[in-house]
Short mmCIF file of C-alpha atoms and ligand atoms in Angstrom, two decimals:
data_model
loop_
_atom_site.label_atom_id
_atom_site.label_comp_id
_atom_site.label_asym_id
_atom_site.label_seq_id
_atom_site.Cartn_x
_atom_site.Cartn_y
_atom_site.Cartn_z
CA MET S 1415 -32.39 -1.21 1.19
CA ALA S 1416 -28.86 -2.34 1.80
CA LYS S 1417 -27.02 -3.56 -1.27
CA ARG S 1418 -25.37 -6.95 -1.06
CA VAL S 1419 -21.63 -6.44 -1.42
CA PRO S 1420 -19.51 -9.62 -1.11
CA ALA S 1421 -18.05 -9.47 2.39
CA PRO S 1422 -14.70 -11.12 1.53
CA LEU S 1423 -14.00 -8.53 -1.18
CA LEU S 1424 -14.89 -5.65 1.09
CA ARG S 1425 -12.78 -7.00 3.96
CA ARG S 1426 -9.78 -7.49 1.71
CA ALA S 1427 -10.00 -3.96 0.32
CA LEU S 1428 -10.51 -2.41 3.76
CA VAL S 1429 -7.68 -4.24 5.51
CA ALA S 1430 -5.26 -3.69 2.63
CA TRP S 1431 -6.04 0.02 2.68
CA TYR S 1432 -5.65 0.14 6.47
CA THR S 1433 -2.31 -1.66 6.37
CA ALA S 1434 -0.98 0.88 3.89
CA ASN S 1435 -2.56 4.04 5.27
CA ARG S 1436 -3.07 3.72 9.00
CA ARG S 1437 -1.71 6.45 11.20
CA ASP S 1438 1.05 5.44 13.57
CA LEU S 1439 -0.69 6.10 16.88
CA PRO S 1440 0.66 5.01 20.28
CA TRP S 1441 -2.23 2.67 21.03
CA ARG S 1442 -1.72 0.91 17.73
CA ARG S 1443 1.72 -0.26 18.85
CA THR S 1444 0.26 -2.52 21.53
CA SER S 1445 -2.38 -5.17 21.95
CA ASP S 1446 -2.41 -4.84 25.74
CA PRO S 1447 -6.16 -4.93 26.55
CA TYR S 1448 -5.77 -2.33 29.28
CA ALA S 1449 -4.00 0.11 26.94
CA VAL S 1450 -6.60 -0.51 24.23
CA TRP S 1451 -9.34 0.18 26.76
CA VAL S 1452 -7.71 3.43 27.97
CA SER S 1453 -7.31 4.67 24.40
CA GLU S 1454 -10.87 3.78 23.42
CA VAL S 1455 -12.33 5.60 26.42
CA MET S 1456 -10.18 8.70 25.87
CA LEU S 1457 -10.99 8.81 22.16
CA GLN S 1458 -14.74 9.02 22.75
CA GLN S 1459 -15.79 12.52 21.62
CA THR S 1460 -12.18 13.69 21.74
CA ARG S 1461 -9.68 14.38 18.98
CA VAL S 1462 -6.73 12.07 18.40
CA ASP S 1463 -4.06 14.77 18.77
CA THR S 1464 -5.59 15.87 22.08
CA VAL S 1465 -5.67 12.30 23.39
CA ILE S 1466 -2.05 11.31 22.61
CA PRO S 1467 -0.27 13.14 25.49
CA TYR S 1468 -3.03 12.25 27.96
CA TYR S 1469 -2.85 8.58 26.95
CA GLU S 1470 0.93 8.46 27.30
CA ARG S 1471 0.96 10.17 30.71
CA PHE S 1472 -1.91 8.02 31.96
CA LEU S 1473 -0.24 4.73 31.03
CA GLU S 1474 3.08 5.84 32.44
CA ARG S 1475 1.47 6.63 35.78
CA TRP S 1476 -1.04 3.75 35.93
CA PRO S 1477 0.37 1.05 33.66
CA THR S 1478 -1.99 -1.74 34.72
CA VAL S 1479 -5.58 -2.28 35.78
CA GLU S 1480 -4.32 -2.99 39.32
CA ALA S 1481 -2.44 0.31 39.40
CA LEU S 1482 -5.56 2.16 38.32
CA ALA S 1483 -7.72 0.32 40.86
CA ASP S 1484 -5.25 1.40 43.59
CA ALA S 1485 -5.03 5.00 42.37
CA ASP S 1486 -6.26 7.97 44.34
CA ASP S 1487 -9.49 9.09 42.64
CA ASP S 1488 -8.51 12.75 42.80
CA ASP S 1489 -5.16 11.99 41.11
CA VAL S 1490 -6.95 10.26 38.24
CA ARG S 1491 -9.40 13.14 37.83
CA ALA S 1492 -6.50 15.61 37.93
CA ALA S 1493 -4.77 13.63 35.15
CA TRP S 1494 -8.04 13.74 33.19
CA SER S 1495 -8.45 17.51 33.56
CA GLY S 1496 -8.85 19.11 30.17
CA LEU S 1497 -10.02 15.96 28.37
CA GLY S 1498 -13.66 16.64 29.24
CA TYR S 1499 -16.52 14.20 29.75
CA TYR S 1500 -15.25 13.52 33.25
CA ARG S 1501 -17.69 10.73 33.89
CA ARG S 1502 -15.41 8.64 31.74
CA ALA S 1503 -12.69 8.85 34.41
CA ASN S 1504 -15.14 7.97 37.17
CA SER S 1505 -16.40 4.98 35.18
CA MET S 1506 -12.84 3.80 34.53
CA LEU S 1507 -12.09 3.87 38.25
CA ALA S 1508 -15.23 1.87 39.00
CA ALA S 1509 -14.51 -0.60 36.18
CA ALA S 1510 -10.88 -1.09 37.28
CA ALA S 1511 -12.05 -1.97 40.79
CA GLN S 1512 -14.57 -4.43 39.36
CA ILE S 1513 -12.02 -6.04 37.03
CA VAL S 1514 -9.63 -6.61 39.94
CA ARG S 1515 -12.40 -7.90 42.19
CA ASP S 1516 -14.26 -10.13 39.71
CA HIS S 1517 -11.72 -10.95 36.98
CA GLY S 1518 -8.36 -11.16 38.75
CA GLY S 1519 -7.16 -7.88 37.21
CA ALA S 1520 -7.51 -9.00 33.56
CA LEU S 1521 -10.10 -7.51 31.24
CA PRO S 1522 -12.56 -10.22 30.22
CA HIS S 1523 -12.34 -11.56 26.66
CA ASP S 1524 -16.02 -11.68 25.85
CA VAL S 1525 -18.25 -8.82 24.80
CA ASP S 1526 -21.00 -10.10 27.10
CA ALA S 1527 -18.73 -9.81 30.15
CA LEU S 1528 -17.16 -6.53 29.03
CA VAL S 1529 -20.48 -4.73 28.58
CA LYS S 1530 -21.31 -5.43 32.21
CA LEU S 1531 -18.41 -3.22 33.34
CA PRO S 1532 -19.12 0.44 34.24
CA GLY S 1533 -18.74 2.76 31.26
CA PHE S 1534 -18.51 -0.06 28.70
CA GLY S 1535 -20.98 0.31 25.87
CA ARG S 1536 -21.29 -2.06 22.95
CA TYR S 1537 -18.67 -0.12 21.00
CA THR S 1538 -15.96 -0.15 23.68
CA ALA S 1539 -16.60 -3.81 24.45
CA GLY S 1540 -16.38 -4.71 20.75
CA ALA S 1541 -13.23 -2.65 20.24
CA VAL S 1542 -11.40 -4.22 23.22
CA ALA S 1543 -12.56 -7.75 22.37
CA SER S 1544 -11.57 -7.51 18.70
CA ILE S 1545 -8.40 -5.41 18.89
CA ALA S 1546 -6.88 -6.89 22.04
CA TYR S 1547 -8.21 -10.44 21.93
CA GLY S 1548 -8.96 -11.05 18.25
CA LYS S 1549 -12.62 -11.80 18.96
CA ARG S 1550 -15.00 -11.59 16.01
CA ALA S 1551 -16.97 -8.71 17.48
CA PRO S 1552 -18.21 -5.60 15.67
CA ALA S 1553 -17.36 -2.12 16.98
CA VAL S 1554 -19.54 0.66 15.61
CA ASP S 1555 -18.67 4.22 16.54
CA GLY S 1556 -19.87 7.35 14.73
CA ASN S 1557 -17.28 6.95 11.97
CA VAL S 1558 -18.19 3.33 11.31
CA GLN S 1559 -21.89 4.12 11.44
CA ARG S 1560 -21.57 6.73 8.71
CA THR S 1561 -19.20 4.69 6.54
CA LEU S 1562 -21.29 1.52 6.61
CA ALA S 1563 -24.51 3.44 6.03
CA ARG S 1564 -22.97 4.87 2.85
CA ILE S 1565 -21.38 1.67 1.61
CA PHE S 1566 -24.60 -0.33 2.03
CA GLY S 1567 -27.02 2.49 1.22
CA ILE S 1568 -28.78 2.29 4.58
CA ASP S 1569 -31.33 5.10 4.52
CA GLY S 1570 -32.79 7.03 7.42
CA ASP S 1571 -31.58 7.46 10.96
CA VAL S 1572 -28.73 5.07 11.75
CA THR S 1573 -28.25 6.17 15.35
CA SER S 1574 -31.19 4.15 16.65
CA GLY S 1575 -33.96 1.77 15.64
CA PRO S 1576 -33.86 -0.29 12.43
CA GLY S 1577 -31.10 1.85 10.86
CA SER S 1578 -28.76 1.24 13.77
CA LYS S 1579 -29.61 -2.46 13.75
CA ALA S 1580 -28.83 -2.69 10.02
CA VAL S 1581 -25.45 -1.01 10.53
CA TRP S 1582 -24.52 -3.30 13.44
CA ASN S 1583 -25.59 -6.34 11.40
CA GLN S 1584 -23.32 -5.36 8.52
CA ALA S 1585 -20.48 -4.62 10.95
CA ALA S 1586 -20.94 -8.07 12.53
CA ILE S 1587 -20.81 -9.78 9.13
CA LEU S 1588 -17.60 -7.96 8.24
CA ALA S 1589 -15.98 -8.59 11.65
CA ASN S 1590 -16.66 -12.33 11.32
CA CYS S 1591 -13.18 -12.92 9.91
CA ASP S 1592 -9.62 -13.86 10.87
CA GLU S 1593 -8.48 -10.29 11.60
CA PRO S 1594 -11.46 -8.57 13.26
CA GLY S 1595 -9.28 -6.03 15.08
CA ASP S 1596 -7.73 -4.75 11.85
CA LEU S 1597 -11.08 -4.85 10.09
CA ASN S 1598 -12.75 -2.74 12.78
CA GLN S 1599 -9.86 -0.30 12.89
CA ALA S 1600 -9.92 -0.08 9.10
CA LEU S 1601 -13.55 1.05 9.22
CA ILE S 1602 -12.86 3.51 12.04
CA GLU S 1603 -9.84 4.92 10.20
CA LEU S 1604 -11.63 5.12 6.85
CA GLY S 1605 -14.45 7.08 8.48
CA ALA S 1606 -11.98 9.41 10.19
CA LEU S 1607 -9.73 10.08 7.18
CA VAL S 1608 -11.71 9.44 3.99
CA CYS S 1609 -15.44 8.92 4.50
CA THR S 1610 -15.77 12.12 6.49
CA PRO S 1611 -19.14 13.69 7.37
CA ARG S 1612 -18.82 16.46 4.78
CA ASN S 1613 -16.96 16.11 1.47
CA PRO S 1614 -15.83 12.49 1.71
CA ALA S 1615 -12.73 11.82 -0.39
CA CYS S 1616 -14.40 9.13 -2.51
CA GLU S 1617 -11.68 9.20 -5.18
CA GLN S 1618 -9.23 7.89 -2.55
CA CYS S 1619 -11.61 5.34 -1.10
CA PRO S 1620 -10.70 1.65 -1.44
CA VAL S 1621 -14.35 0.54 -1.55
CA ARG S 1622 -15.86 3.10 -3.87
CA THR S 1623 -16.70 0.52 -6.55
CA ASP S 1624 -18.88 -1.24 -3.96
CA CYS S 1625 -20.38 1.85 -2.36
CA VAL S 1626 -24.08 2.53 -2.85
CA ALA S 1627 -23.87 6.19 -1.78
CA TYR S 1628 -21.03 6.81 -4.25
CA ALA S 1629 -22.81 5.03 -7.10
CA GLU S 1630 -25.97 7.05 -6.50
CA GLY S 1631 -24.26 10.36 -5.64
CA ARG S 1632 -25.92 10.40 -2.22
CA GLN S 1633 -22.85 10.74 -0.01
CA THR S 1634 -24.13 13.87 1.69
CA SER S 1635 -27.64 12.58 2.32
CA ILE S 1636 -26.58 9.22 3.80
CA PRO S 1637 -26.81 9.36 6.73
CA PRO S 1638 -29.26 12.29 6.84
CA PRO S 1639 -27.82 15.40 8.54
CA ARG S 1640 -28.64 15.37 12.22
CA VAL S 1641 -30.89 18.07 13.61
CA ARG S 1642 -29.04 19.33 16.63
CA ALA S 1643 -31.11 20.03 19.71
CA LYS S 1644 -30.98 23.65 20.81
CA LYS S 1645 -28.63 24.10 23.74
CA LYS S 1646 -30.16 25.04 27.03
CA GLU S 1647 -29.13 28.51 28.19
CA VAL S 1648 -27.92 28.51 31.78
CA GLU S 1649 -26.96 31.52 33.91
CA LEU S 1650 -24.29 30.65 36.41
CA THR S 1651 -22.60 32.66 39.12
CA MET S 1652 -19.20 31.45 40.35
CA VAL S 1653 -17.81 32.75 43.60
CA LEU S 1654 -14.08 33.40 43.87
CA ILE S 1655 -12.54 33.74 47.31
CA VAL S 1656 -8.75 33.94 47.69
CA ARG S 1657 -7.36 33.96 51.22
CA HIS S 1658 -4.09 35.77 52.00
CA GLY S 1659 -3.39 36.00 48.27
CA ASP S 1660 -2.38 32.34 48.06
CA HIS S 1661 -5.27 29.97 48.90
CA LEU S 1662 -8.40 29.47 46.83
CA LEU S 1663 -11.72 28.10 48.01
CA LEU S 1664 -12.94 25.23 45.82
CA GLU S 1665 -15.88 22.90 46.17
CA ARG S 1666 -15.88 19.24 45.20
CA GLN S 1667 -18.87 18.49 42.99
CA PRO S 1668 -21.21 15.56 43.69
CA ASP S 1669 -20.19 12.36 41.88
CA ASP S 1670 -23.40 12.18 39.87
CA GLY S 1671 -23.40 15.81 38.72
CA LEU S 1672 -22.20 17.49 35.53
CA PHE S 1673 -18.66 17.88 36.89
CA GLY S 1674 -18.83 14.68 38.95
CA GLY S 1675 -16.04 14.54 41.55
CA LEU S 1676 -14.19 17.61 40.20
CA TRP S 1677 -13.16 20.76 42.04
CA CYS S 1678 -14.96 23.95 41.01
CA LEU S 1679 -15.50 27.44 42.31
CA PRO S 1680 -18.63 27.46 44.49
CA MET S 1681 -21.42 28.18 42.03
CA LEU S 1682 -25.09 28.77 41.71
CA GLU S 1683 -27.56 28.63 38.83
CA GLY S 1684 -29.93 31.49 38.13
CA HIS S 1685 -29.61 35.24 37.77
CA LEU S 1686 -29.06 36.75 41.20
CA ASP S 1687 -27.37 39.96 42.26
CA PRO S 1688 -23.67 39.33 43.04
CA ALA S 1689 -24.01 39.61 46.80
CA GLY S 1690 -27.12 37.42 46.83
CA ALA S 1691 -25.44 34.75 44.69
CA ALA S 1692 -22.29 34.68 46.82
CA ASP S 1693 -24.33 34.57 49.97
CA GLU S 1694 -26.56 31.81 48.66
CA ALA S 1695 -23.64 29.72 47.35
CA LEU S 1696 -21.74 29.87 50.64
CA ARG S 1697 -24.38 30.23 53.30
CA ARG S 1698 -25.13 26.53 53.26
CA HIS S 1699 -21.55 26.03 54.43
CA GLY S 1700 -21.89 28.53 57.23
CA PHE S 1701 -19.69 31.18 55.59
CA GLU S 1702 -19.93 34.86 56.55
CA LEU S 1703 -18.88 37.23 53.78
CA ASP S 1704 -17.36 40.71 54.19
CA GLY S 1705 -17.93 42.06 50.69
CA VAL S 1706 -18.59 41.06 47.10
CA GLU S 1707 -17.70 42.58 43.74
CA GLU S 1708 -18.11 41.55 40.11
CA ALA S 1709 -14.85 40.19 38.68
CA ALA S 1710 -15.41 38.81 35.17
CA GLU S 1711 -17.87 37.30 32.73
CA LEU S 1712 -17.49 34.56 30.19
CA GLU S 1713 -19.43 32.14 28.04
CA ALA S 1714 -18.86 28.42 27.77
CA ILE S 1715 -20.46 25.92 25.44
CA LEU S 1716 -20.93 22.42 26.72
CA THR S 1717 -22.50 19.48 24.93
CA HIS S 1718 -26.07 20.36 25.79
CA ARG S 1719 -25.76 23.77 27.41
CA ARG S 1720 -24.60 27.27 26.76
CA LEU S 1721 -23.34 28.75 30.02
CA ARG S 1722 -23.33 32.48 30.69
CA ILE S 1723 -21.02 32.76 33.63
CA ARG S 1724 -20.53 35.67 35.97
CA ILE S 1725 -17.62 35.44 38.38
CA VAL S 1726 -17.86 37.45 41.58
CA ARG S 1727 -15.05 37.93 44.06
CA ALA S 1728 -16.07 37.65 47.67
CA HIS S 1729 -14.09 38.43 50.78
CA GLY S 1730 -14.23 36.62 54.07
CA GLY S 1731 -15.08 33.04 54.88
CA PRO S 1732 -13.87 30.95 57.80
CA ALA S 1733 -10.22 30.02 58.24
CA ARG S 1734 -11.11 26.33 58.00
CA ALA S 1735 -13.27 24.92 55.25
CA SER S 1736 -15.19 21.73 55.79
CA GLY S 1737 -17.29 19.16 53.96
CA ALA S 1738 -17.00 19.52 50.20
CA MET S 1739 -15.19 22.86 50.56
CA LYS S 1740 -11.43 23.12 50.66
CA TRP S 1741 -8.82 25.88 50.74
CA ILE S 1742 -6.28 24.90 48.10
CA ALA S 1743 -2.89 26.57 47.64
CA LEU S 1744 -2.69 28.29 44.25
CA GLU S 1745 0.60 26.47 43.66
CA ALA S 1746 -1.13 23.10 44.19
CA LEU S 1747 -4.05 23.52 41.79
CA GLU S 1748 -2.47 21.21 39.20
CA ASP S 1749 -2.83 18.31 41.66
CA TYR S 1750 -6.63 18.57 41.55
CA GLY S 1751 -9.14 17.60 38.92
CA ILE S 1752 -10.45 20.97 37.77
CA PRO S 1753 -12.72 21.30 34.73
CA THR S 1754 -11.71 23.57 31.88
CA VAL S 1755 -14.57 25.96 32.50
CA THR S 1756 -13.26 26.60 36.04
CA VAL S 1757 -9.74 27.10 34.73
CA ARG S 1758 -11.06 29.67 32.27
CA ALA S 1759 -12.96 31.41 35.06
CA LEU S 1760 -9.81 31.57 37.18
CA ARG S 1761 -7.72 32.90 34.30
CA ALA S 1762 -10.33 35.61 33.79
CA ALA S 1763 -10.83 36.63 37.41
CA LEU S 1764 -7.59 36.07 39.35
CA THR S 1765 -5.34 39.10 39.76
CA PRO S 1766 -2.01 39.03 37.87
CA ASP S 1767 -0.16 38.15 41.11
CA GLU S 1768 -2.54 35.32 41.88
CA ARG S 1769 -2.39 34.08 38.31
CA ALA S 1770 1.39 33.98 38.46
CA ARG S 1771 1.20 31.66 41.48
CA ALA S 1772 -1.58 29.46 40.19
CA THR S 1773 -0.57 26.21 38.51
CA LEU S 1774 -3.33 26.00 35.95
CA LYS S 1775 -2.77 23.28 33.42
CA ASP S 1776 -2.71 24.13 29.77
CA ARG S 1777 -6.03 23.03 28.29
CA ARG S 1778 -5.29 22.60 24.64
CA ASN S 1779 -8.30 20.66 23.50
CA ALA S 1780 -11.00 22.58 21.75
CA GLY S 1781 -14.55 21.66 20.92
CA ALA S 1782 -17.78 21.44 22.81
CA ARG S 1783 -17.50 19.15 25.76
CA PRO S 1784 -18.25 19.34 29.44
CA GLY S 1785 -15.55 21.21 31.25
S1 SF4 F 842 -16.96 5.84 -1.72
FE1 SF4 F 842 -17.20 7.76 -0.63
S2 SF4 F 842 -19.14 7.58 0.43
FE2 SF4 F 842 -18.53 5.52 -0.18
S3 SF4 F 842 -17.45 4.70 1.60
FE3 SF4 F 842 -15.93 5.57 0.24
S4 SF4 F 842 -15.64 7.67 0.96
FE4 SF4 F 842 -17.54 6.90 1.86
#
């Protein structure tokens, strides 16, 4: 059962703590709804220090919703390369077009209108509405979920069902105030810096005197540790073909696939012999191959899958690629949206000369995420 803590007292303690302790992050220096939206999308499942340079480059290049709606999709995906969860970029493009078409280029103020946009969940809508427009809307991400569950002693699973409902209800009560943006960010920041999943720093917490989990010594059991689903093991063969030492064959992935809209080495699931895999991956495009050899192996962990990747180098192929296939100059690779797993495969399998020519972006972000 949730304990009744007076909301005004909690709000005051949270906002005062946030005012004194908040990190100076680029998106906190603006209330531009578009900038808030970009930051919230990039921050999903991605670390703050990884997001900062991507956020700054993105806003410099596409400073408004209109600019993003007019952008070349491939340019946006290229700018997103390395951030992972590429569907976020595709959703942003679709949402930008819809905002221009239906809302005159301005993000709507209301949560109800925001959640109808592609890629907007309840959290993103609440964050934009409260931070950019001062609307009294809750915004519950993983940090807020955990923090509120502990403060109010909400037992059981808080990711769905009654537990989730209880958390959102408490968040809505707290956000029903004069500074909902600060209140929501205070909860997000407290969860990120103090009320962390393991070993929360309760002695530094501004609400510890009101916290059920702290009072009962149950910080590590609220919320209960999540049982992670076992990752699916996938065998993948990637086919590397370099023409004249300077052009690489890449294939644009279907929009609704794992690497939606991104450029990857032609690839095939399943354990086949190298020649069979190369043949199978390219035959559907009418390619004739002159020879195939094994080039490298690597493993990659995505959100739900563990990939065992074998890269084979094939020789041949037509002078002109068509359909989803394209010969891309090694020097021009940075202009294309290429997932991290493909970049790793290229680093592993290109020859030193080819690697020297290839403009492969530095992927600094770590962690398990698609790409
Ligand atoms: S007292 Fe501890 S468990 Fe409670 S909200 Fe603060 S950091 Fe989290």
